[in-house]
Amino acid sequence: MAVNMSPSSGQAAQAESEVLAKQLEFVLKMNSAFLGFLGIIGALLTWFFKNNLEDAKKVASQMVREGLDQHIQERVQEEFRYWEMSARTERVVGQTLVNYYLPDGIEEPREFFLVKQRGFRPPIFCSRLEEVRRASDDVDVVILDVQNWKDPAGHRVVQLTDRGWLVPESEALVKEQIDLLRSMLSDAVVLVVYVRGIVAYLNDAKFERFYVLPANNQVTLLGHAVNGAYVAYADRIASQRS
């Protein structure tokens, strides 16, 4: 049985096909436009974030650099202040003349070599009071070494009690040496008494008017010699201003 289609039915189908084709074309165009728009937005976002990332890197680098520069500057200033203080200390020490007096000394003791290595002006070793007197014109510090003081038989002159005080005979001998030195030295000279014991005489009230420092070991000997250099320097400055 044959089916006959009317002309109106064929025309309707053709019209629907054309409409569908146009709709599909429109959708494809819109999709392409949308993808293009997304591409543009993506490019813009990439540019924006890239530039902001570069800016962020620059800001971060600048902050790190400024922080590092400040840290380095503070460190350099701290080191310079330390160096300046050390240089000032050594300058005072280098200008200080020390006389090292060991009564009846035959050989220079080890402590004298320690003093020589500390950086003072070349110290003068003396074994007699007359030598101290001759070298006392521009002296700043005098070290009286009774720790290494020995008699002609080679025995130590200074003896101690069980409690570390000088025995009466030793106390009298050390007192005599201190008085003789103080009588020939100016009041501005610092006297360091080196002995591994306690000299009762140094507690006398009259020593409040003089620069006298006890040293009972090698460390305090060098330390008080340097302290004495400061005291002598300050005394000179005060005398010049008065």
mmCIF file of C-alpha atoms in Angstrom:
data_model
loop_
_atom_site.group_PDB
_atom_site.id
_atom_site.type_symbol
_atom_site.label_atom_id
_atom_site.label_comp_id
_atom_site.label_asym_id
_atom_site.label_seq_id
_atom_site.Cartn_x
_atom_site.Cartn_y
_atom_site.Cartn_z
ATOM 1 C CA MET A 1 0.000 0.000 0.000
ATOM 2 C CA ALA A 2 1.481 3.257 -1.050
ATOM 3 C CA VAL A 3 1.591 6.232 1.230
ATOM 4 C CA ASN A 4 1.156 9.612 -0.351
ATOM 5 C CA MET A 5 2.573 12.615 1.495
ATOM 6 C CA SER A 6 1.025 15.921 0.867
ATOM 7 C CA PRO A 7 3.196 18.887 -0.221
ATOM 8 C CA SER A 8 2.366 20.694 2.968
ATOM 9 C CA SER A 9 3.906 17.954 5.103
ATOM 10 C CA GLY A 10 7.237 18.051 3.217
ATOM 11 C CA GLN A 11 7.448 21.795 3.449
ATOM 12 C CA ALA A 12 6.844 21.683 7.205
ATOM 13 C CA ALA A 13 9.618 19.166 7.743
ATOM 14 C CA GLN A 14 12.028 21.257 5.686
ATOM 15 C CA ALA A 15 11.160 24.350 7.673
ATOM 16 C CA GLU A 16 11.745 22.576 10.970
ATOM 17 C CA SER A 17 15.150 21.370 9.751
ATOM 18 C CA GLU A 18 16.173 24.895 8.809
ATOM 19 C CA VAL A 19 15.076 26.193 12.223
ATOM 20 C CA LEU A 20 17.048 23.489 14.003
ATOM 21 C CA ALA A 21 20.088 24.214 11.878
ATOM 22 C CA LYS A 22 19.896 27.925 12.661
ATOM 23 C CA GLN A 23 19.434 27.211 16.375
ATOM 24 C CA LEU A 24 22.453 24.891 16.344
ATOM 25 C CA GLU A 25 24.498 27.493 14.506
ATOM 26 C CA PHE A 26 23.433 30.104 17.057
ATOM 27 C CA VAL A 27 24.372 27.828 19.959
ATOM 28 C CA LEU A 28 27.771 27.116 18.397
ATOM 29 C CA LYS A 29 28.388 30.818 17.858
ATOM 30 C CA MET A 30 27.364 31.610 21.424
ATOM 31 C CA ASN A 31 29.576 28.826 22.729
ATOM 32 C CA SER A 32 32.525 30.122 20.719
ATOM 33 C CA ALA A 33 31.862 33.644 21.921
ATOM 34 C CA PHE A 34 31.596 32.422 25.509
ATOM 35 C CA LEU A 35 34.835 30.464 25.222
ATOM 36 C CA GLY A 36 36.475 33.503 23.707
ATOM 37 C CA PHE A 37 35.170 35.622 26.539
ATOM 38 C CA LEU A 38 36.514 33.113 29.047
ATOM 39 C CA GLY A 39 39.838 33.215 27.268
ATOM 40 C CA ILE A 40 39.942 36.983 27.528
ATOM 41 C CA ILE A 41 38.972 36.865 31.197
ATOM 42 C CA GLY A 42 41.586 34.194 31.809
ATOM 43 C CA ALA A 43 44.260 36.252 30.092
ATOM 44 C CA LEU A 44 43.276 39.308 32.081
ATOM 45 C CA LEU A 45 43.292 37.361 35.347
ATOM 46 C CA THR A 46 46.665 35.829 34.485
ATOM 47 C CA TRP A 47 48.108 39.249 33.737
ATOM 48 C CA PHE A 48 46.581 40.695 36.902
ATOM 49 C CA PHE A 49 47.825 37.968 39.216
ATOM 50 C CA LYS A 50 51.185 37.799 37.482
ATOM 51 C CA ASN A 51 51.723 41.499 37.923
ATOM 52 C CA ASN A 52 50.490 41.393 41.501
ATOM 53 C CA LEU A 53 52.752 38.417 42.166
ATOM 54 C CA GLU A 54 55.696 40.349 40.779
ATOM 55 C CA ASP A 55 54.713 43.324 42.920
ATOM 56 C CA ALA A 56 54.407 41.045 45.948
ATOM 57 C CA LYS A 57 57.834 39.614 45.225
ATOM 58 C CA LYS A 58 59.273 43.103 44.962
ATOM 59 C CA VAL A 59 57.624 44.198 48.214
ATOM 60 C CA ALA A 60 58.760 41.040 49.998
ATOM 61 C CA SER A 61 62.294 41.416 48.648
ATOM 62 C CA GLN A 62 62.368 45.044 49.731
ATOM 63 C CA MET A 63 61.109 44.160 53.221
ATOM 64 C CA VAL A 64 63.678 41.383 53.572
ATOM 65 C CA ARG A 65 66.421 43.655 52.269
ATOM 66 C CA GLU A 66 65.438 46.490 54.605
ATOM 67 C CA GLY A 67 65.216 44.112 57.567
ATOM 68 C CA LEU A 68 68.562 42.582 56.680
ATOM 69 C CA ASP A 69 70.126 46.007 56.167
ATOM 70 C CA GLN A 70 68.817 47.147 59.556
ATOM 71 C CA HIS A 71 70.115 43.988 61.244
ATOM 72 C CA ILE A 72 73.506 44.365 59.589
ATOM 73 C CA GLN A 73 73.618 48.064 60.456
ATOM 74 C CA GLU A 74 72.792 47.366 64.103
ATOM 75 C CA ARG A 75 75.382 44.585 64.193
ATOM 76 C CA VAL A 76 78.034 46.797 62.626
ATOM 77 C CA GLN A 77 77.253 49.621 65.063
ATOM 78 C CA GLU A 78 77.460 47.193 67.987
ATOM 79 C CA GLU A 79 80.785 45.815 66.773
ATOM 80 C CA PHE A 80 82.074 49.345 66.202
ATOM 81 C CA ARG A 81 81.111 50.402 69.734
ATOM 82 C CA TYR A 82 82.859 47.321 71.104
ATOM 83 C CA TRP A 83 85.907 48.010 68.948
ATOM 84 C CA GLU A 84 85.919 51.665 70.008
ATOM 85 C CA MET A 85 85.804 50.705 73.702
ATOM 86 C CA SER A 86 88.543 48.111 73.199
ATOM 87 C CA ALA A 87 90.665 50.571 71.250
ATOM 88 C CA ARG A 88 90.226 53.195 73.970
ATOM 89 C CA THR A 89 91.195 50.635 76.607
ATOM 90 C CA GLU A 90 94.288 49.537 74.746
ATOM 91 C CA ARG A 91 95.269 53.124 74.011
ATOM 92 C CA VAL A 92 95.278 53.916 77.738
ATOM 93 C CA VAL A 93 97.187 50.717 78.490
ATOM 94 C CA GLY A 94 99.698 51.462 75.748
ATOM 95 C CA GLN A 95 100.431 54.873 77.285
ATOM 96 C CA THR A 96 100.981 53.490 80.798
ATOM 97 C CA LEU A 97 104.442 53.009 82.293
ATOM 98 C CA VAL A 98 104.748 50.214 84.858
ATOM 99 C CA ASN A 99 107.641 49.644 87.236
ATOM 100 C CA TYR A 100 107.922 46.095 88.557
ATOM 101 C CA TYR A 101 109.708 46.017 91.898
ATOM 102 C CA LEU A 102 110.867 42.710 93.394
ATOM 103 C CA PRO A 103 113.019 43.377 96.491
ATOM 104 C CA ASP A 104 116.443 41.759 96.160
ATOM 105 C CA GLY A 105 115.280 40.099 92.977
ATOM 106 C CA ILE A 106 117.940 38.276 91.012
ATOM 107 C CA GLU A 107 115.819 36.925 88.188
ATOM 108 C CA GLU A 108 112.754 38.403 86.571
ATOM 109 C CA PRO A 109 109.757 36.300 87.683
ATOM 110 C CA ARG A 110 107.145 34.890 85.351
ATOM 111 C CA GLU A 111 104.666 37.552 86.437
ATOM 112 C CA PHE A 112 106.959 40.231 85.034
ATOM 113 C CA PHE A 113 106.830 38.607 81.597
ATOM 114 C CA LEU A 114 103.041 38.488 81.829
ATOM 115 C CA VAL A 115 103.022 42.220 82.482
ATOM 116 C CA LYS A 116 105.382 42.777 79.548
ATOM 117 C CA GLN A 117 103.019 40.935 77.219
ATOM 118 C CA ARG A 118 99.942 42.909 78.308
ATOM 119 C CA GLY A 119 100.701 45.884 76.066
ATOM 120 C CA PHE A 120 101.985 48.509 78.484
ATOM 121 C CA ARG A 121 104.902 50.711 77.645
ATOM 122 C CA PRO A 122 108.043 48.598 78.130
ATOM 123 C CA PRO A 123 107.942 47.955 81.915
ATOM 124 C CA ILE A 124 111.038 48.456 84.040
ATOM 125 C CA PHE A 125 112.221 45.686 86.340
ATOM 126 C CA CYS A 126 113.691 46.919 89.619
ATOM 127 C CA SER A 127 115.310 44.945 92.425
ATOM 128 C CA ARG A 128 116.336 47.898 94.615
ATOM 129 C CA LEU A 129 114.458 50.938 95.874
ATOM 130 C CA GLU A 130 117.006 53.247 94.311
ATOM 131 C CA GLU A 131 116.112 51.868 90.890
ATOM 132 C CA VAL A 132 112.461 52.573 91.589
ATOM 133 C CA ARG A 133 113.325 56.107 92.649
ATOM 134 C CA ARG A 134 115.276 56.828 89.464
ATOM 135 C CA ALA A 135 112.426 55.563 87.291
ATOM 136 C CA SER A 136 109.636 57.269 89.213
ATOM 137 C CA ASP A 137 109.427 60.539 87.271
ATOM 138 C CA ASP A 138 106.780 59.512 84.744
ATOM 139 C CA VAL A 139 105.714 56.163 86.159
ATOM 140 C CA ASP A 140 101.977 55.422 86.393
ATOM 141 C CA VAL A 141 101.810 52.060 88.146
ATOM 142 C CA VAL A 142 104.266 50.359 90.499
ATOM 143 C CA ILE A 143 103.939 46.659 91.255
ATOM 144 C CA LEU A 144 105.444 45.553 94.564
ATOM 145 C CA ASP A 145 106.063 41.813 94.252
ATOM 146 C CA VAL A 146 106.500 40.303 97.709
ATOM 147 C CA GLN A 147 105.111 36.961 96.611
ATOM 148 C CA ASN A 148 108.419 36.082 94.912
ATOM 149 C CA TRP A 149 110.564 37.899 97.486
ATOM 150 C CA LYS A 150 113.336 35.614 98.761
ATOM 151 C CA ASP A 151 116.182 35.949 101.218
ATOM 152 C CA PRO A 152 119.839 35.250 100.248
ATOM 153 C CA ALA A 153 119.343 31.584 101.156
ATOM 154 C CA GLY A 154 116.474 31.299 98.652
ATOM 155 C CA HIS A 155 113.663 31.056 101.202
ATOM 156 C CA ARG A 156 110.452 32.996 100.809
ATOM 157 C CA VAL A 157 110.406 36.094 102.955
ATOM 158 C CA VAL A 158 106.639 36.225 103.253
ATOM 159 C CA GLN A 159 105.065 33.508 105.388
ATOM 160 C CA LEU A 160 101.363 33.035 106.073
ATOM 161 C CA THR A 161 99.248 31.837 108.949
ATOM 162 C CA ASP A 162 96.786 28.980 108.546
ATOM 163 C CA ARG A 163 94.072 31.553 107.827
ATOM 164 C CA GLY A 164 96.019 33.270 105.038
ATOM 165 C CA TRP A 165 97.223 36.343 106.933
ATOM 166 C CA LEU A 166 100.860 37.389 106.909
ATOM 167 C CA VAL A 167 102.734 36.353 110.045
ATOM 168 C CA PRO A 168 103.869 39.358 112.152
ATOM 169 C CA GLU A 169 107.469 39.280 110.877
ATOM 170 C CA SER A 170 106.357 39.205 107.244
ATOM 171 C CA GLU A 171 103.722 41.864 107.902
ATOM 172 C CA ALA A 172 106.395 44.203 109.305
ATOM 173 C CA LEU A 173 108.696 43.687 106.304
ATOM 174 C CA VAL A 174 105.921 44.269 103.770
ATOM 175 C CA LYS A 175 104.723 47.345 105.674
ATOM 176 C CA GLU A 176 108.226 48.782 105.509
ATOM 177 C CA GLN A 177 108.404 48.287 101.733
ATOM 178 C CA ILE A 178 104.989 49.877 101.230
ATOM 179 C CA ASP A 179 105.899 52.925 103.321
ATOM 180 C CA LEU A 180 109.209 53.401 101.529
ATOM 181 C CA LEU A 181 107.526 53.246 98.148
ATOM 182 C CA ARG A 182 104.748 55.624 99.143
ATOM 183 C CA SER A 183 107.281 58.130 100.430
ATOM 184 C CA MET A 184 109.049 58.344 97.070
ATOM 185 C CA LEU A 185 106.051 58.111 94.738
ATOM 186 C CA SER A 186 103.533 60.818 93.950
ATOM 187 C CA ASP A 187 99.973 60.397 95.141
ATOM 188 C CA ALA A 188 98.866 59.882 91.532
ATOM 189 C CA VAL A 189 100.897 56.673 91.167
ATOM 190 C CA VAL A 190 98.969 53.438 91.649
ATOM 191 C CA LEU A 191 100.651 50.851 93.866
ATOM 192 C CA VAL A 192 99.742 47.184 93.362
ATOM 193 C CA VAL A 193 100.900 44.852 96.154
ATOM 194 C CA TYR A 194 101.253 41.286 94.892
ATOM 195 C CA VAL A 195 101.142 38.516 97.492
ATOM 196 C CA ARG A 196 99.070 35.353 97.944
ATOM 197 C CA GLY A 197 97.958 36.374 101.399
ATOM 198 C CA ILE A 198 96.213 39.109 103.358
ATOM 199 C CA VAL A 199 98.204 42.207 104.277
ATOM 200 C CA ALA A 200 96.524 43.681 107.354
ATOM 201 C CA TYR A 201 98.335 46.988 106.867
ATOM 202 C CA LEU A 202 96.395 47.666 103.657
ATOM 203 C CA ASN A 203 93.220 47.964 105.728
ATOM 204 C CA ASP A 204 94.620 51.086 107.375
ATOM 205 C CA ALA A 205 92.360 54.097 106.895
ATOM 206 C CA LYS A 206 95.173 56.223 105.484
ATOM 207 C CA PHE A 207 95.162 54.187 102.286
ATOM 208 C CA GLU A 208 91.808 55.689 101.428
ATOM 209 C CA ARG A 209 93.816 58.707 100.250
ATOM 210 C CA PHE A 210 96.166 56.652 98.075
ATOM 211 C CA TYR A 211 95.755 54.376 95.106
ATOM 212 C CA VAL A 212 96.741 51.007 96.573
ATOM 213 C CA LEU A 213 95.411 47.695 95.259
ATOM 214 C CA PRO A 214 96.136 44.206 96.642
ATOM 215 C CA ALA A 215 96.559 41.336 94.165
ATOM 216 C CA ASN A 216 96.642 37.748 95.371
ATOM 217 C CA ASN A 217 97.130 35.880 92.085
ATOM 218 C CA GLN A 218 98.399 36.401 88.557
ATOM 219 C CA VAL A 219 94.968 37.189 87.145
ATOM 220 C CA THR A 220 94.200 39.936 89.651
ATOM 221 C CA LEU A 221 97.755 41.207 89.255
ATOM 222 C CA LEU A 222 97.248 41.881 85.556
ATOM 223 C CA GLY A 223 93.695 43.090 86.115
ATOM 224 C CA HIS A 224 94.725 45.593 88.784
ATOM 225 C CA ALA A 225 97.645 46.758 86.663
ATOM 226 C CA VAL A 226 95.147 47.619 83.909
ATOM 227 C CA ASN A 227 92.765 49.171 86.444
ATOM 228 C CA GLY A 228 95.691 51.158 87.768
ATOM 229 C CA ALA A 229 96.380 52.408 84.247
ATOM 230 C CA TYR A 230 92.822 53.767 84.085
ATOM 231 C CA VAL A 231 93.114 55.390 87.493
ATOM 232 C CA ALA A 232 96.431 57.027 86.634
ATOM 233 C CA TYR A 233 95.045 58.246 83.307
ATOM 234 C CA ALA A 234 91.921 59.690 84.950
ATOM 235 C CA ASP A 235 94.053 61.382 87.589
ATOM 236 C CA ARG A 236 96.177 63.030 84.894
ATOM 237 C CA ILE A 237 93.093 64.291 83.074
ATOM 238 C CA ALA A 238 91.616 65.648 86.309
ATOM 239 C CA SER A 239 94.894 67.392 87.167
ATOM 240 C CA GLN A 240 95.058 69.027 83.739
ATOM 241 C CA ARG A 241 91.525 70.396 84.067
ATOM 242 C CA SER A 242 91.929 71.715 87.596
#
